[in-house]
CSV table of C-alpha atoms and ligand atoms in Angstrom, one decimal:
chain,number,residue,atom,x,y,z
X,22,MET,CA,-0.2,0.1,-0.3
X,23,LEU,CA,2.6,2.6,0.7
X,24,GLU,CA,6.3,2.0,0.1
X,25,ILE,CA,9.0,4.4,1.1
X,26,GLU,CA,12.2,3.7,-0.3
X,27,GLY,CA,15.6,5.3,0.6
X,28,VAL,CA,13.8,9.0,1.4
X,29,SER,CA,15.8,11.3,2.6
X,30,ALA,CA,14.3,15.4,3.2
X,31,GLY,CA,15.2,18.8,4.9
X,32,TYR,CA,14.1,22.2,5.0
X,33,GLY,CA,15.2,25.5,3.2
X,34,ARG,CA,17.4,25.4,0.1
X,35,ALA,CA,20.7,24.3,1.5
X,36,GLY,CA,19.1,22.4,4.4
X,37,THR,CA,20.7,19.6,6.2
X,38,ALA,CA,18.9,16.6,6.0
X,39,VAL,CA,16.1,15.8,8.6
X,40,ILE,CA,15.2,12.2,8.0
X,41,GLU,CA,17.9,10.5,6.0
X,42,ASP,CA,17.6,7.1,4.1
X,43,VAL,CA,14.2,6.2,5.6
X,44,THR,CA,13.2,2.7,4.2
X,45,LEU,CA,9.3,1.5,5.5
X,46,ARG,CA,6.4,-0.4,4.1
X,47,VAL,CA,2.8,-0.5,5.1
X,48,ALA,CA,0.5,-3.2,3.8
X,49,ALA,CA,-3.4,-2.8,2.8
X,50,GLY,CA,-5.0,-3.4,6.4
X,51,GLU,CA,-1.6,-2.9,8.3
X,52,ILE,CA,-1.1,-0.7,10.9
X,53,VAL,CA,3.0,0.4,11.1
X,54,GLY,CA,3.6,2.5,14.2
X,55,LEU,CA,6.5,5.0,14.3
X,56,VAL,CA,8.1,5.9,17.4
X,57,GLY,CA,10.8,8.4,18.0
X,58,GLU,CA,12.0,11.2,20.7
X,59,SER,CA,10.6,14.8,20.1
X,60,GLY,CA,12.4,16.7,16.6
X,61,CYS,CA,13.7,13.3,15.0
X,62,GLY,CA,11.8,13.9,11.7
X,63,LYS,CA,8.3,12.1,12.3
X,64,SER,CA,6.3,14.6,11.3
X,65,THR,CA,8.5,15.4,8.1
X,66,LEU,CA,8.1,12.1,7.0
X,67,ALA,CA,4.2,11.9,7.2
X,68,ARG,CA,4.2,15.3,5.4
X,69,VAL,CA,6.5,13.7,2.6
X,70,VAL,CA,3.9,10.4,2.7
X,71,THR,CA,1.1,12.8,2.2
X,72,GLY,CA,2.4,15.0,-0.5
X,73,LEU,CA,2.8,18.0,1.5
X,74,HIS,CA,6.4,18.2,1.2
X,75,ARG,CA,9.0,17.3,-1.5
X,76,PRO,CA,11.8,14.6,-0.3
X,77,SER,CA,15.2,15.5,-1.7
X,78,ALA,CA,16.1,11.7,-2.5
X,79,GLY,CA,14.1,8.4,-2.6
X,80,THR,CA,10.4,7.3,-3.5
X,81,VAL,CA,7.1,7.4,-1.9
X,82,ARG,CA,4.7,5.2,-3.8
X,83,VAL,CA,1.1,4.6,-2.7
X,84,ALA,CA,-0.8,1.7,-4.3
X,85,GLU,CA,2.5,1.3,-6.6
X,86,VAL,CA,1.9,4.8,-8.2
X,87,ASP,CA,5.2,7.4,-7.6
X,88,VAL,CA,3.7,10.2,-5.6
X,89,ARG,CA,6.3,12.5,-7.0
X,90,ALA,CA,5.2,11.6,-10.8
X,91,LEU,CA,2.2,13.1,-9.9
X,92,ARG,CA,0.3,16.2,-11.6
X,93,GLY,CA,-3.3,17.7,-11.8
X,94,LYS,CA,-6.2,15.0,-11.8
X,95,ALA,CA,-4.1,12.1,-10.9
X,96,LEU,CA,-2.7,14.4,-7.8
X,97,ARG,CA,-6.1,15.1,-7.0
X,98,ALA,CA,-7.2,11.3,-7.2
X,99,HIS,CA,-3.9,10.7,-4.9
X,100,ARG,CA,-4.7,13.1,-2.4
X,101,ARG,CA,-8.2,11.3,-1.7
X,102,GLN,CA,-6.4,7.9,-1.3
X,103,VAL,CA,-4.1,9.0,1.7
X,104,GLN,CA,-5.6,11.3,4.6
X,105,MET,CA,-4.5,12.5,7.7
X,106,VAL,CA,-5.4,12.8,11.2
X,107,PHE,CA,-3.6,15.4,13.6
X,108,GLN,CA,-2.6,15.6,17.0
X,109,ASP,CA,-4.8,18.5,17.8
X,110,PRO,CA,-8.4,17.8,16.8
X,111,TYR,CA,-9.3,21.3,18.1
X,112,LEU,CA,-7.0,23.2,15.2
X,113,SER,CA,-8.2,20.8,12.7
X,114,LEU,CA,-11.6,21.7,13.0
X,115,SER,CA,-13.6,25.3,11.8
X,116,PRO,CA,-15.3,27.0,14.7
X,117,ARG,CA,-17.7,28.2,12.4
X,118,GLN,CA,-18.5,24.8,10.9
X,119,THR,CA,-21.3,22.3,12.4
X,120,VAL,CA,-19.8,18.6,12.4
X,121,ARG,CA,-22.4,18.2,9.5
X,122,GLN,CA,-20.3,20.8,7.3
X,123,ALA,CA,-17.4,19.7,8.3
X,124,LEU,CA,-17.9,16.0,7.2
X,125,THR,CA,-19.9,17.0,3.8
X,126,GLU,CA,-17.0,19.3,3.0
X,127,PRO,CA,-14.2,16.8,1.4
X,128,LEU,CA,-17.2,15.1,-0.2
X,129,ALA,CA,-18.4,18.2,-1.8
X,130,ILE,CA,-14.5,19.1,-3.1
X,131,HIS,CA,-14.3,15.9,-4.8
X,132,ARG,CA,-18.0,16.2,-6.0
X,133,VAL,CA,-19.1,12.8,-4.6
X,134,GLY,CA,-22.7,12.0,-4.8
X,135,ASP,CA,-25.7,14.9,-4.5
X,136,ALA,CA,-26.8,16.5,-1.8
X,137,ARG,CA,-28.9,13.4,-0.5
X,138,SER,CA,-26.4,11.2,-0.8
X,139,ARG,CA,-23.8,13.2,0.9
X,140,ALA,CA,-26.2,13.4,4.0
X,141,ALA,CA,-26.4,9.7,4.4
X,142,ARG,CA,-22.9,9.4,4.0
X,143,VAL,CA,-22.3,11.8,6.8
X,144,GLY,CA,-25.1,9.7,8.8
X,145,GLU,CA,-22.8,6.5,8.1
X,146,LEU,CA,-19.4,8.4,9.1
X,147,LEU,CA,-21.3,9.6,12.7
X,148,ASP,CA,-22.4,5.9,13.2
X,149,LEU,CA,-18.9,4.5,12.2
X,150,VAL,CA,-17.0,6.7,15.0
X,151,GLU,CA,-19.7,6.4,17.0
X,152,LEU,CA,-20.8,9.7,17.6
X,153,ASP,CA,-24.8,10.3,18.1
X,154,PRO,CA,-26.6,11.7,15.3
X,155,GLN,CA,-27.6,15.1,17.1
X,156,VAL,CA,-24.0,15.5,17.4
X,157,GLY,CA,-23.9,16.5,13.7
X,158,ASP,CA,-25.5,20.0,14.6
X,159,ARG,CA,-23.2,20.8,17.1
X,160,ARG,CA,-20.0,22.9,16.7
X,161,ARG,CA,-16.3,22.6,17.7
X,162,GLY,CA,-17.1,24.5,20.8
X,163,GLN,CA,-19.6,22.2,21.9
X,164,LEU,CA,-17.8,18.8,21.5
X,165,SER,CA,-15.5,17.2,24.0
X,166,GLY,CA,-11.9,16.5,22.8
X,167,GLY,CA,-12.6,13.0,22.5
X,168,GLN,CA,-15.4,14.0,20.1
X,169,GLN,CA,-13.8,16.2,18.3
X,170,GLN,CA,-10.9,13.6,17.3
X,171,ARG,CA,-13.4,11.3,16.4
X,172,VAL,CA,-14.8,14.2,13.8
X,173,ALA,CA,-11.5,14.4,12.2
X,174,ILE,CA,-11.3,10.7,11.9
X,175,ALA,CA,-14.6,10.4,10.4
X,176,ARG,CA,-13.8,13.5,8.1
X,177,ALA,CA,-10.3,11.5,7.2
X,178,LEU,CA,-12.2,8.7,6.5
X,179,ALA,CA,-15.0,10.5,4.3
X,180,LEU,CA,-13.3,9.7,0.8
X,181,GLU,CA,-12.4,5.9,1.9
X,182,PRO,CA,-8.6,6.4,1.6
X,183,ARG,CA,-6.5,3.7,1.4
X,184,LEU,CA,-4.0,5.1,3.8
X,185,LEU,CA,-4.4,6.9,7.2
X,186,VAL,CA,-1.4,8.8,8.5
X,187,CYS,CA,-2.0,9.4,12.2
X,188,ASP,CA,0.4,11.8,13.5
X,189,GLU,CA,0.2,11.5,17.3
X,190,PRO,CA,-3.8,11.6,17.1
X,191,VAL,CA,-4.1,10.7,21.1
X,192,THR,CA,-1.6,12.9,22.7
X,193,ALA,CA,-3.4,15.7,23.2
X,194,LEU,CA,-6.3,13.6,25.1
X,195,ASP,CA,-7.1,12.4,28.3
X,196,VAL,CA,-5.4,8.9,29.2
X,197,SER,CA,-9.1,7.3,29.4
X,198,VAL,CA,-10.3,9.1,26.2
X,199,GLN,CA,-6.8,7.8,24.5
X,200,ALA,CA,-7.6,4.2,25.1
X,201,LYS,CA,-11.0,4.6,23.6
X,202,VAL,CA,-9.7,6.2,20.4
X,203,LEU,CA,-7.3,3.9,19.9
X,204,ASN,CA,-9.6,1.3,20.2
X,205,LEU,CA,-12.2,3.0,17.5
X,206,LEU,CA,-9.1,2.8,15.1
X,207,CYS,CA,-8.4,-0.7,15.5
X,208,ASP,CA,-12.2,-1.5,15.1
X,209,LEU,CA,-12.2,0.8,11.9
X,210,ARG,CA,-9.1,-0.7,10.4
X,211,ASP,CA,-10.6,-4.0,10.7
X,212,ARG,CA,-13.5,-3.0,9.2
X,213,LEU,CA,-12.4,-0.9,6.0
X,214,ASP,CA,-9.4,-2.3,5.6
X,215,PHE,CA,-6.9,0.7,5.3
X,216,GLY,CA,-3.1,0.7,5.7
X,217,CYS,CA,-2.3,2.8,8.7
X,218,LEU,CA,1.0,4.8,9.5
X,219,PHE,CA,0.5,5.6,13.1
X,220,ILE,CA,3.0,8.4,14.8
X,221,ALA,CA,3.5,8.6,18.3
X,222,HIS,CA,6.4,9.3,20.6
X,223,ASP,CA,5.3,6.7,23.3
X,224,LEU,CA,6.1,3.3,22.8
X,225,ALA,CA,3.4,2.2,25.2
X,226,VAL,CA,0.5,3.8,22.7
X,227,VAL,CA,2.1,2.3,19.5
X,228,ALA,CA,2.5,-1.0,20.9
X,229,ARG,CA,-1.4,-1.0,21.7
X,230,LEU,CA,-2.6,-1.2,18.2
X,231,ALA,CA,0.3,-1.4,15.7
X,232,ASP,CA,1.2,-4.7,13.8
X,233,ARG,CA,4.6,-3.6,13.3
X,234,ILE,CA,7.0,-0.9,14.7
X,235,ALA,CA,9.7,1.3,13.1
X,236,VAL,CA,12.0,3.1,15.6
X,237,MET,CA,12.9,6.4,14.5
X,238,SER,CA,16.2,8.4,16.1
X,239,ARG,CA,17.7,11.8,14.6
X,240,GLY,CA,16.3,11.2,11.1
X,241,ARG,CA,17.0,7.4,10.7
X,242,ILE,CA,14.9,4.3,11.1
X,243,VAL,CA,17.3,2.4,13.6
X,244,GLU,CA,15.4,-0.4,13.8
X,245,GLN,CA,11.8,-2.0,12.7
X,246,GLY,CA,10.0,-5.6,13.1
X,247,PRO,CA,6.8,-7.0,14.2
X,248,THR,CA,5.2,-5.3,17.7
X,249,ALA,CA,6.1,-8.3,19.9
X,250,GLU,CA,9.7,-8.5,18.7
X,251,VAL,CA,10.4,-5.1,19.1
X,252,THR,CA,8.9,-4.7,22.4
X,253,THR,CA,10.4,-8.0,23.8
X,254,ASP,CA,13.7,-8.3,22.3
X,255,PRO,CA,15.0,-5.0,21.0
X,256,ARG,CA,18.4,-4.7,19.3
X,257,HIS,CA,19.0,-1.4,19.3
X,258,PRO,CA,20.1,0.6,22.2
X,259,TYR,CA,17.9,3.7,21.4
X,260,THR,CA,14.8,0.9,21.8
X,261,ARG,CA,15.8,-0.2,24.7
X,262,LEU,CA,16.4,3.0,26.3
X,263,LEU,CA,12.8,4.0,24.8
X,264,LEU,CA,11.4,0.7,26.6
X,265,SER,CA,13.2,1.5,29.7
X,266,ALA,CA,11.6,4.8,29.6
X,267,THR,CA,8.0,3.0,29.6
X,268,PRO,CA,7.2,1.3,32.8
X,269,THR,CA,3.8,-0.4,32.0
X,270,MET,CA,6.0,-2.4,29.1
D,321,ATP,N1,9.0,24.0,8.3
D,321,ATP,C1,10.2,23.7,9.2
D,321,ATP,N2,11.0,24.2,8.7
D,321,ATP,C2,12.6,24.3,9.4
D,321,ATP,N3,12.8,23.1,10.1
D,321,ATP,C3,11.7,22.8,10.4
D,321,ATP,C4,10.2,22.6,9.9
D,321,ATP,N4,9.2,21.2,10.5
D,321,ATP,C5,10.2,20.7,11.2
D,321,ATP,N5,11.7,21.3,11.2
D,321,ATP,C6,12.7,20.8,12.0
D,321,ATP,O1,13.0,19.3,11.9
D,321,ATP,C7,12.9,18.5,13.0
D,321,ATP,C8,12.4,17.3,12.6
D,321,ATP,O2,10.9,18.1,13.0
D,321,ATP,P1,9.7,17.1,13.1
D,321,ATP,O3,8.5,17.9,13.4
D,321,ATP,O4,9.3,16.2,11.7
D,321,ATP,O5,9.9,16.2,14.1
D,321,ATP,P2,8.7,15.2,15.2
D,321,ATP,O6,9.6,14.0,15.1
D,321,ATP,O7,7.5,15.3,14.6
D,321,ATP,O8,8.9,15.8,16.5
D,321,ATP,P3,7.5,16.1,17.6
D,321,ATP,O9,7.5,14.4,18.1
D,321,ATP,O10,7.9,17.3,18.6
D,321,ATP,O11,6.5,16.5,17.1
D,321,ATP,C9,13.3,19.2,14.1
D,321,ATP,O12,14.6,19.6,14.4
D,321,ATP,C10,12.6,20.7,13.5
D,321,ATP,O13,13.2,21.5,14.2
D,322,MG,MG1,5.7,16.0,15.2
């Protein structure tokens, strides 16, 4: 589904590489956790994958299509297939829109269906993320943090993406709400079969839902493997350090 191969990227014209020689794959229906310290380059990699930032080297393929070669219509189609969920749901929702409007917007932008089918789709999406239909009439300020993140997830899923990139989606939430949102993501992945790159700085969070884990340090992937292997038999000293900093594991 997603193939990242030898990708390097930085900022500015003469910018030194922030991520270097990153190779990572996410299969359809697979959740791959990307974990690493603050500033190591996780969000930069997310921006490269979603086409928001150009890599200086390497290739990114989504469903076997090279992202860099895309222009015009093909690029629009690609943007549909790859969606993102961000850390702060408050910032990813407009204060003026109702939930219903926020969920209708991506359908309208990509000209999916008519008014009636869009309304039906919004109902489905609310149901999918376990929100009451009445929540559709509320605005951002009338929602809890967990509800806001559910809306952001529903919005990301509106166009049935094949890949969901989640950049620290539960970091801003209370621990009790975190667990619910993580369970929801797992459940949605089982039902909808999208691939998911799930980014967090907390290994315990990633281990809860990822099939495989990639550990990033200073812009490089230092270790990757099945979750059980990485968390019980870590190879790299940095992974051991992360594990020792996670008492629950
Ligand atoms: N727009 C930008 N311009 C210049 N440098 C940037 C920009 N965005 C990020 N950086 C730098 O790139 C490096 C990696 O940042 P990035 O946001 O990818 O890290 P991260 O792993 O997501 O960190 P966090 O866990 O804190 O979110 C950092 O040193 C950061 O200062
Ligand atoms: Mg980040």
